[in-house]
Amino acid sequence: MAGNSILGGIPKAHDPSGRGYHAVYREHEVNHCPGCGRTHWIIGRVSAECAFCTTALPLAEASMRSHNGPVVIQHKNRDQAHAWAA
């Protein structure tokens, strides 16, 4: 198709500085909502939501975690033979 000439100028390598403004919620800082400017947030595991206008932002700390594999939670008595209740 001849209409794809716009995509020809897009760089192929990953360039974080080229993506523009990226708002995240930063722990231990005053975070103003980009939607309404207020500072009251409901904090979750991976995102924060403005309590007034419900704008959601990802947590900066959540994006810094490594995502190599699933988290496996094991019982502290897993090595003992009689750790299970009868």
PDB file of C-alpha atoms in Angstrom:
ATOM      1  CA  MET A   1       0.000   0.000   0.000  1.00  0.00           C
ATOM      2  CA  ALA A   2       1.213   3.482  -0.805  1.00  0.00           C
ATOM      3  CA  GLY A   3      -0.214   5.040   2.384  1.00  0.00           C
ATOM      4  CA  ASN A   4       2.484   3.614   4.691  1.00  0.00           C
ATOM      5  CA  SER A   5       5.057   6.335   3.961  1.00  0.00           C
ATOM      6  CA  ILE A   6       4.404   7.862   7.406  1.00  0.00           C
ATOM      7  CA  LEU A   7       5.776   4.760   9.148  1.00  0.00           C
ATOM      8  CA  GLY A   8       9.046   4.904   7.230  1.00  0.00           C
ATOM      9  CA  GLY A   9      10.534   7.592   9.522  1.00  0.00           C
ATOM     10  CA  ILE A  10       9.927   5.736  12.818  1.00  0.00           C
ATOM     11  CA  PRO A  11      13.217   4.625  14.419  1.00  0.00           C
ATOM     12  CA  LYS A  12      13.534   0.887  14.992  1.00  0.00           C
ATOM     13  CA  ALA A  13      15.653   0.991  18.179  1.00  0.00           C
ATOM     14  CA  HIS A  14      14.081   1.533  21.606  1.00  0.00           C
ATOM     15  CA  ASP A  15      14.544   5.170  22.625  1.00  0.00           C
ATOM     16  CA  PRO A  16      12.923   6.051  26.003  1.00  0.00           C
ATOM     17  CA  SER A  17      13.659   9.764  25.564  1.00  0.00           C
ATOM     18  CA  GLY A  18      11.609   9.789  22.382  1.00  0.00           C
ATOM     19  CA  ARG A  19       8.361   8.663  23.987  1.00  0.00           C
ATOM     20  CA  GLY A  20       7.639  12.029  25.628  1.00  0.00           C
ATOM     21  CA  TYR A  21       5.971  12.741  28.974  1.00  0.00           C
ATOM     22  CA  HIS A  22       5.448   9.680  31.167  1.00  0.00           C
ATOM     23  CA  ALA A  23       3.581  10.326  34.424  1.00  0.00           C
ATOM     24  CA  VAL A  24       4.143   7.923  37.330  1.00  0.00           C
ATOM     25  CA  TYR A  25       3.244   7.983  41.023  1.00  0.00           C
ATOM     26  CA  ARG A  26       6.388   8.364  43.132  1.00  0.00           C
ATOM     27  CA  GLU A  27       6.383   7.193  46.728  1.00  0.00           C
ATOM     28  CA  HIS A  28       7.523   9.726  49.384  1.00  0.00           C
ATOM     29  CA  GLU A  29       6.815  12.699  47.085  1.00  0.00           C
ATOM     30  CA  VAL A  30       3.853  15.031  46.645  1.00  0.00           C
ATOM     31  CA  ASN A  31       2.103  13.743  43.526  1.00  0.00           C
ATOM     32  CA  HIS A  32      -0.270  16.119  41.769  1.00  0.00           C
ATOM     33  CA  CYS A  33      -2.871  14.482  39.570  1.00  0.00           C
ATOM     34  CA  PRO A  34      -2.329  15.291  35.884  1.00  0.00           C
ATOM     35  CA  GLY A  35      -6.121  15.325  35.435  1.00  0.00           C
ATOM     36  CA  CYS A  36      -7.315  17.629  38.217  1.00  0.00           C
ATOM     37  CA  GLY A  37      -4.185  18.773  40.109  1.00  0.00           C
ATOM     38  CA  ARG A  38      -5.220  17.392  43.492  1.00  0.00           C
ATOM     39  CA  THR A  39      -2.977  15.283  45.728  1.00  0.00           C
ATOM     40  CA  HIS A  40      -5.296  12.644  47.289  1.00  0.00           C
ATOM     41  CA  TRP A  41      -4.509   9.146  45.977  1.00  0.00           C
ATOM     42  CA  ILE A  42      -5.752   5.592  46.499  1.00  0.00           C
ATOM     43  CA  ILE A  43      -2.661   3.385  46.327  1.00  0.00           C
ATOM     44  CA  GLY A  44      -2.784  -0.172  45.015  1.00  0.00           C
ATOM     45  CA  ARG A  45      -0.145  -2.798  44.266  1.00  0.00           C
ATOM     46  CA  VAL A  46       0.919  -1.521  40.850  1.00  0.00           C
ATOM     47  CA  SER A  47      -1.032   1.704  40.354  1.00  0.00           C
ATOM     48  CA  ALA A  48      -2.377   4.769  42.159  1.00  0.00           C
ATOM     49  CA  GLU A  49      -5.766   6.308  41.414  1.00  0.00           C
ATOM     50  CA  CYS A  50      -6.785   9.906  42.038  1.00  0.00           C
ATOM     51  CA  ALA A  51      -9.516   9.949  44.681  1.00  0.00           C
ATOM     52  CA  PHE A  52     -11.341  12.792  42.918  1.00  0.00           C
ATOM     53  CA  CYS A  53     -11.207  12.245  39.149  1.00  0.00           C
ATOM     54  CA  THR A  54     -10.057   8.550  39.051  1.00  0.00           C
ATOM     55  CA  THR A  55      -6.994   9.228  36.881  1.00  0.00           C
ATOM     56  CA  ALA A  56      -4.739   6.184  37.248  1.00  0.00           C
ATOM     57  CA  LEU A  57      -0.924   6.282  37.286  1.00  0.00           C
ATOM     58  CA  PRO A  58       1.501   3.373  37.478  1.00  0.00           C
ATOM     59  CA  LEU A  59       3.691   3.191  40.579  1.00  0.00           C
ATOM     60  CA  ALA A  60       7.306   4.074  39.793  1.00  0.00           C
ATOM     61  CA  GLU A  61       8.506   1.402  42.245  1.00  0.00           C
ATOM     62  CA  ALA A  62       6.382  -1.299  40.602  1.00  0.00           C
ATOM     63  CA  SER A  63       7.930  -0.694  37.201  1.00  0.00           C
ATOM     64  CA  MET A  64      11.462  -1.004  38.642  1.00  0.00           C
ATOM     65  CA  ARG A  65      10.931  -4.598  39.811  1.00  0.00           C
ATOM     66  CA  SER A  66      12.392  -7.386  37.761  1.00  0.00           C
ATOM     67  CA  HIS A  67       9.831  -9.582  36.058  1.00  0.00           C
ATOM     68  CA  ASN A  68      11.971 -12.670  35.575  1.00  0.00           C
ATOM     69  CA  GLY A  69       9.357 -15.120  36.756  1.00  0.00           C
ATOM     70  CA  PRO A  70       6.367 -15.659  39.008  1.00  0.00           C
ATOM     71  CA  VAL A  71       6.654 -15.141  42.739  1.00  0.00           C
ATOM     72  CA  VAL A  72       6.449 -18.448  44.597  1.00  0.00           C
ATOM     73  CA  ILE A  73       5.260 -18.265  48.195  1.00  0.00           C
ATOM     74  CA  GLN A  74       6.363 -21.211  50.287  1.00  0.00           C
ATOM     75  CA  HIS A  75       5.397 -22.165  53.820  1.00  0.00           C
ATOM     76  CA  LYS A  76       8.085 -21.675  56.453  1.00  0.00           C
ATOM     77  CA  ASN A  77       7.781 -25.360  57.505  1.00  0.00           C
ATOM     78  CA  ARG A  78       7.989 -26.806  53.970  1.00  0.00           C
ATOM     79  CA  ASP A  79      11.012 -28.974  54.810  1.00  0.00           C
ATOM     80  CA  GLN A  80       9.408 -30.700  57.803  1.00  0.00           C
ATOM     81  CA  ALA A  81       7.606 -34.020  57.272  1.00  0.00           C
ATOM     82  CA  HIS A  82       4.669 -33.270  59.601  1.00  0.00           C
ATOM     83  CA  ALA A  83       3.971 -29.646  58.699  1.00  0.00           C
ATOM     84  CA  TRP A  84       0.395 -30.348  57.534  1.00  0.00           C
ATOM     85  CA  ALA A  85      -2.590 -30.296  59.830  1.00  0.00           C
ATOM     86  CA  ALA A  86      -4.567 -33.511  60.247  1.00  0.00           C
TER      87      ALA A  86
END
